[in-house]
Short mmCIF file of C-alpha atoms in Angstrom, two decimals:
data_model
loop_
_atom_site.label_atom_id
_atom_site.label_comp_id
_atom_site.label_asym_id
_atom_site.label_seq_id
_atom_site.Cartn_x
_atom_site.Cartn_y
_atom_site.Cartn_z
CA UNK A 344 -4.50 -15.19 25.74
CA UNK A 345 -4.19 -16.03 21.94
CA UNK A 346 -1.08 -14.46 21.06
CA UNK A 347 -2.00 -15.79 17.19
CA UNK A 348 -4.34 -13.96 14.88
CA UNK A 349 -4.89 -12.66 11.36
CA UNK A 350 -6.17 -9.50 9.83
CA UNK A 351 -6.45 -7.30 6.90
CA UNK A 352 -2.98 -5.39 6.21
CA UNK A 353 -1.32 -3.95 3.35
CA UNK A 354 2.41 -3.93 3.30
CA UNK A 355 4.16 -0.23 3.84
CA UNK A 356 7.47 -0.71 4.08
CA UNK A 357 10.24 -3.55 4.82
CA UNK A 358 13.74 -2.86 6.02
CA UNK A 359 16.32 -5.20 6.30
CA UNK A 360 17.34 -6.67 9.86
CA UNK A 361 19.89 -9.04 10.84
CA UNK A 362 21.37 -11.44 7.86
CA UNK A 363 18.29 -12.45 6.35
CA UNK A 364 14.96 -10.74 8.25
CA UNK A 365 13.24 -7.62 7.78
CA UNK A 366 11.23 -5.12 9.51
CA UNK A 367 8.63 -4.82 8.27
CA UNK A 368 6.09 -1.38 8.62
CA UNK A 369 2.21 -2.34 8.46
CA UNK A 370 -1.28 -0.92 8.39
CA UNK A 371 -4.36 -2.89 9.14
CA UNK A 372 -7.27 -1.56 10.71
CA UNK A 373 -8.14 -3.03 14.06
CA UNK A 374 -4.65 -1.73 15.49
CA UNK A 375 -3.24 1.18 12.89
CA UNK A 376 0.53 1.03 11.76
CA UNK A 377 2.43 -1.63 13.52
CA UNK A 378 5.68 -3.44 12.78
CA UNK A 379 6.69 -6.99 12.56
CA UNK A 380 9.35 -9.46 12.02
CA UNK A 381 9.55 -11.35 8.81
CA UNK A 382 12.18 -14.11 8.97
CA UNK A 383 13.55 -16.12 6.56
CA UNK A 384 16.18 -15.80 3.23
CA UNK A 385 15.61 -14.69 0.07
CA UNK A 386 14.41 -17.80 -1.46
CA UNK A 387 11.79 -17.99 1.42
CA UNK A 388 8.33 -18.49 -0.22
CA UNK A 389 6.66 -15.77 2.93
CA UNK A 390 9.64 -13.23 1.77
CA UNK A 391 7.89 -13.43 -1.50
CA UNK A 392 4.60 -12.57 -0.24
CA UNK A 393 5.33 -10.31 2.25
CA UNK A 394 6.56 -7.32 -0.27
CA UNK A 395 5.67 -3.72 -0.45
CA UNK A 396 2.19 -2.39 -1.17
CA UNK A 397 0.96 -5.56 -1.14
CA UNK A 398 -2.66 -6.21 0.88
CA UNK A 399 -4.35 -9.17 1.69
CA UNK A 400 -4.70 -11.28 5.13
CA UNK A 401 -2.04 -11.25 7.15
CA UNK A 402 -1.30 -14.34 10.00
CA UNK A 403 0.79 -12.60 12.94
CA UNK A 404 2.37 -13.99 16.11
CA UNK A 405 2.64 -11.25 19.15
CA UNK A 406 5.69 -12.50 21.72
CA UNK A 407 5.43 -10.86 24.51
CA UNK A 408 8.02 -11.35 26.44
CA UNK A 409 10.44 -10.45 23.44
CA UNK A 410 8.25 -7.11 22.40
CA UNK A 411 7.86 -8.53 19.18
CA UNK A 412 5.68 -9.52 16.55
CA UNK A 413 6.51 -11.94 13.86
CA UNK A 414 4.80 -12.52 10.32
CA UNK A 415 3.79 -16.08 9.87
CA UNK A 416 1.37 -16.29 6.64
CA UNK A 417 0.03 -13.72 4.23
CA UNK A 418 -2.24 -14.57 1.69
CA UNK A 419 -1.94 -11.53 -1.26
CA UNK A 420 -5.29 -10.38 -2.78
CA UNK A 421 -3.68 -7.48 -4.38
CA UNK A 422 -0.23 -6.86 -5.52
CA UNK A 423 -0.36 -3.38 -6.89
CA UNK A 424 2.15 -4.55 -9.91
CA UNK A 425 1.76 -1.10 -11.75
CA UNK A 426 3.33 0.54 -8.74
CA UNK A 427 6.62 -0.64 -9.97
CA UNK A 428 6.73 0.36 -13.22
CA UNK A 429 4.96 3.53 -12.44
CA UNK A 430 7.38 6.57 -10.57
CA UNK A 431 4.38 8.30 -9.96
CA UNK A 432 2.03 5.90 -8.60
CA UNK A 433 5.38 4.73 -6.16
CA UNK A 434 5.24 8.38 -4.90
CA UNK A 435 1.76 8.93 -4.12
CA UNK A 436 1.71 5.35 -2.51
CA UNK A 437 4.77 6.51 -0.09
CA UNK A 438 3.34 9.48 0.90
CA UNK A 439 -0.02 7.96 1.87
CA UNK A 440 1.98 5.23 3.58
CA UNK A 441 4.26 8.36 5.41
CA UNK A 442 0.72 10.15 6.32
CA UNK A 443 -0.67 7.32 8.17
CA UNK A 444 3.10 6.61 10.09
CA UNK A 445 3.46 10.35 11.08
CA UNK A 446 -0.64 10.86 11.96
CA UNK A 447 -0.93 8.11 13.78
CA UNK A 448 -3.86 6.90 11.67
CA UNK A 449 -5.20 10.29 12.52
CA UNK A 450 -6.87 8.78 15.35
CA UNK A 451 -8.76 6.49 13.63
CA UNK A 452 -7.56 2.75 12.34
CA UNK A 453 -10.60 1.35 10.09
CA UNK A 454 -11.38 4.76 8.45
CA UNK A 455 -7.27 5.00 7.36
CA UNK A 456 -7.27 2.00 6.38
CA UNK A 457 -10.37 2.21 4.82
CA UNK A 458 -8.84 5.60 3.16
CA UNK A 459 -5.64 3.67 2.12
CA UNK A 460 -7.23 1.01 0.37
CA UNK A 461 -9.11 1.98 -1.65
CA UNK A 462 -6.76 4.68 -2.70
CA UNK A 463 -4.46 1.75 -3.37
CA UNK A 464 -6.63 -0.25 -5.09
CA UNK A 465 -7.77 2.59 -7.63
CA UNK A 466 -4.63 3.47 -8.97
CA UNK A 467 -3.99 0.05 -10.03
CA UNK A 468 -7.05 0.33 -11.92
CA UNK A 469 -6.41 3.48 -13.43
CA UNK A 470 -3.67 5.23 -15.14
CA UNK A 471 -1.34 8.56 -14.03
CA UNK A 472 -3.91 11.26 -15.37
CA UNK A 473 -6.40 9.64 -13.08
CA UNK A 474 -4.23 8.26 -10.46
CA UNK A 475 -3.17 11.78 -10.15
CA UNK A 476 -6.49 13.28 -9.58
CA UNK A 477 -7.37 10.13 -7.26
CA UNK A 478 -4.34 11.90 -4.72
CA UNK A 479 -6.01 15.15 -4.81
CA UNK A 480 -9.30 13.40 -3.56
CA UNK A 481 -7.43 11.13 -1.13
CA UNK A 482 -5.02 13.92 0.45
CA UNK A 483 -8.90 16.37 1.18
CA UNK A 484 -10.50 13.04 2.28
CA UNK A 485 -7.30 12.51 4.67
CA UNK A 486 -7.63 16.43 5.81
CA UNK A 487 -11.21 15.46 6.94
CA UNK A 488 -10.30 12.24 9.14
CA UNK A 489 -7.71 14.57 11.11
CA UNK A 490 -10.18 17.28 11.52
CA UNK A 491 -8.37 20.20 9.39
CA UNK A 492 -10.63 19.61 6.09
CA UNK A 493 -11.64 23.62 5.02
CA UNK A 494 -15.65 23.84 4.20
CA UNK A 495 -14.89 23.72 0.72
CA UNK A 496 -18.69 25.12 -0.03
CA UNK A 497 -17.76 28.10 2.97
CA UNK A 498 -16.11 31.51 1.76
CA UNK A 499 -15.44 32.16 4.92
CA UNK A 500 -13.28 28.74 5.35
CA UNK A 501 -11.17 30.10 2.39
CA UNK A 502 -10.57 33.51 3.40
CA UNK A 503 -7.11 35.49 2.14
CA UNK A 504 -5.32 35.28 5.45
CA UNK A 505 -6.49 31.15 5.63
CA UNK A 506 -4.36 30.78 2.27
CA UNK A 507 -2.32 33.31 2.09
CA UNK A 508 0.45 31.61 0.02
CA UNK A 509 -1.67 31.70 -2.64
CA UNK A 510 -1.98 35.62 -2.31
CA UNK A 511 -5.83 34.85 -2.50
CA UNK A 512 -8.91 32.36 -2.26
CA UNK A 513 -8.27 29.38 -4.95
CA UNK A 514 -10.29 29.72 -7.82
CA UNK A 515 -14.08 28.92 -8.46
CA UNK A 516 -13.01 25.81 -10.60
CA UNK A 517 -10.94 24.06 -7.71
CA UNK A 518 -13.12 25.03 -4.92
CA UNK A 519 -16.21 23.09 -7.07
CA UNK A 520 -14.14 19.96 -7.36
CA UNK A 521 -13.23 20.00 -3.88
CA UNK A 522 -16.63 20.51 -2.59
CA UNK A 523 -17.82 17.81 -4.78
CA UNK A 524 -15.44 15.22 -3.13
CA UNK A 525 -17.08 16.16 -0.18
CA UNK A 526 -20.68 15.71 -1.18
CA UNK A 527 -20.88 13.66 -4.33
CA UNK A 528 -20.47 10.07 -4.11
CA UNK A 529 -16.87 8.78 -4.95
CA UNK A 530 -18.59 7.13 -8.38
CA UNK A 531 -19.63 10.49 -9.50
CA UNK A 532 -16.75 12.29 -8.77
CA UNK A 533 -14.04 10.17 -10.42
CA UNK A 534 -16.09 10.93 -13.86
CA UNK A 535 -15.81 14.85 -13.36
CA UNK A 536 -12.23 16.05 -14.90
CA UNK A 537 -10.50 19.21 -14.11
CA UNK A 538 -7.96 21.75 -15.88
CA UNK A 539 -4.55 21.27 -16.36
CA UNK A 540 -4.30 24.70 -14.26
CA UNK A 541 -6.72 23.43 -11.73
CA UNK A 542 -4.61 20.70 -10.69
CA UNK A 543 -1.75 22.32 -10.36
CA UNK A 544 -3.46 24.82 -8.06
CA UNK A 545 -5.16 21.97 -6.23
CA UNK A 546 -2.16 20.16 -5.49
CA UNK A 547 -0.33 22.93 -4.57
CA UNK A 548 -3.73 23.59 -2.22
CA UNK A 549 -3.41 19.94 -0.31
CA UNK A 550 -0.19 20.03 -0.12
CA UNK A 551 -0.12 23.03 1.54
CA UNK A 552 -2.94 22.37 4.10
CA UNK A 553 -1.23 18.62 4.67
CA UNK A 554 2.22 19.87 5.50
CA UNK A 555 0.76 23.48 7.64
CA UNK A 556 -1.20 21.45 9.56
CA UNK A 557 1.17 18.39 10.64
CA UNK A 558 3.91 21.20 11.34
CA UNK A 559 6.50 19.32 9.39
CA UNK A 560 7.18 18.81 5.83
CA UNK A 561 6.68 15.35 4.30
CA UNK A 562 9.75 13.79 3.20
CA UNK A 563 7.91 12.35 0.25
CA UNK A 564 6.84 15.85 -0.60
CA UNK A 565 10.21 16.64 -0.50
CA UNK A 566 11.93 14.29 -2.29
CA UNK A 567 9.61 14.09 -4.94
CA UNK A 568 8.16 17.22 -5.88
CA UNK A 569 9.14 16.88 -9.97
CA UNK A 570 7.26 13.76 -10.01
CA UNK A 571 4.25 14.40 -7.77
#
C-alpha cells in the first residue's frame, strides 16, 4: 500500500502542536475534511506554504501505525492575500470552512470542495459588495448539497409557518434572486445586483435556513454578526 500521495486541498485551519508543529484542518475532495501534521519551526520553508486559505497540491504521508498524517510538500496556486486585509472576506471564509467541518462535507467531498473553491477563489477576485452577494449564493448552493434548499420558484416551499421568523414569505425581489442562483448559470447571475434591503433580508433568509437546519448555531455566525 502507498501510504504517499498528493491531492488538491485548500488550507482551513492550523493550530499549534507541540514546540514547533501544527495541526493542521484540511479539505480536498477525494476524502472531505481531514487533518494533518505539519512539522517544522518557523523559519521552515513548508510552514510558509502551508498557511490558511491557501489551495494548491498538497503531498501527504498517512502512518498508520501512529494514526497520523503528516504534510510533506504543498505547492500554492492561490494564496487568497485579500483575505487578510479584508475582515469580511476572513468571516465568510471561516464560516464556509466551519460548514464543511460540522456537515461533514454534507455527504459529498468533490461537490464541497468544488463549492469551496470557487467561492474562495471569487472573492479574491472581487471586492466586499460582491464578495458579499457571492455568500448569499454560496450559503443557497450549500443548502442544496445537504438536501434542505427551499424551491425558491415554489409558494408552497415558502409558506408563513416554513419562515415564520420573518412573520411572512420573503419578498418578490429576494425570492427572484434566489431562484435565479438556482437556474441561471453562475456567469449570469453574478451580473444581476440586488437592494440594499434585499440583502439584508436574504442574509437574514440563509442564515436562518443554515443554522434551523444543522440544529446548532454557527460560531462564526455568532461571533461575527456586525461584520457578516
Amino acid at each position: 500500500m502507498n501510504r504517499s500521495y498528493y491531492t488538491n486541498t485548500i488550507v482551513l485551519n492550523l493550530k499549534p502542536t507541540g514546540e514547533n508543529n501544527n495541526s493542521v484542518t484540511l479539505i480536498t475532495p477525494d476524502k472531505g475534511v481531514i487533518y494533518a501534521t505539519l512539522y517544522g519551526g518557523p523559519k521552515s520553508k513548508l510552514r510558509s506554504l502551508v498557511a490558511q486559505w491557501h489551495s494548491g497540491k498538497i503531498w501527504l504521508y498517512d502512518n498508520p501505525e501512529k494514526k497520523q498524517t503528516k504534510i510533506s510538500d504543498m505547492e500554492v496556486l492561490n494564496y487568497h492575500e485579500s483575505f487578510g486585509r479584508d475582515l469580511f472576506k476572513m468571516y465568510a471564509a471561516s464560516l464556509a470552512a466551519e460548514l464543511a467541518i460540522k456537515t461533514h462535507c454534507a455527504g459529498s467531498p468533490e461537490q464541497c470542495f468544488k463549492l469551496i473553491s470557487g467561492f474562495l477563489d471569487g472573492m479574491e477576485l472581487c471586492d466586499e459588495e460582491q464578495s458579499r452577494l457571492g455568500l448569499i449564493r454560496f450559503l443557497w448552493r450549500y443548502l442544496a448539497l445537504m438536501g434542505v434548499q427551499p424551491e425558491a420558484d415554489n409558494d408552497e416551499a415558502f409558506a408563513p409557518e416554513a419562515v415564520s421568523y420573518y412573520n411572512g414569505n420573503i419578498s418578490s425581489q429576494a425570492l427572484e434572486y434566489l431562484t435565479a442562483i438556482s437556474h441561471l448559470e453562475p456567469s449570469k447571475v453574478r451580473q444581476l445586483s440586488v437592494s440594499k434591503d434585499t440583502y439584508c433580508e436574504l442574509k437574514d433568509f440563509v442564515f436562518y435556513l443554515i443554522s434551523s437546519n444543522l440544529g446548532t448555531e454557527l460560531n462564526t455566525i455568532k461571533t461575527g454578526i456586525g461584520i457578516l
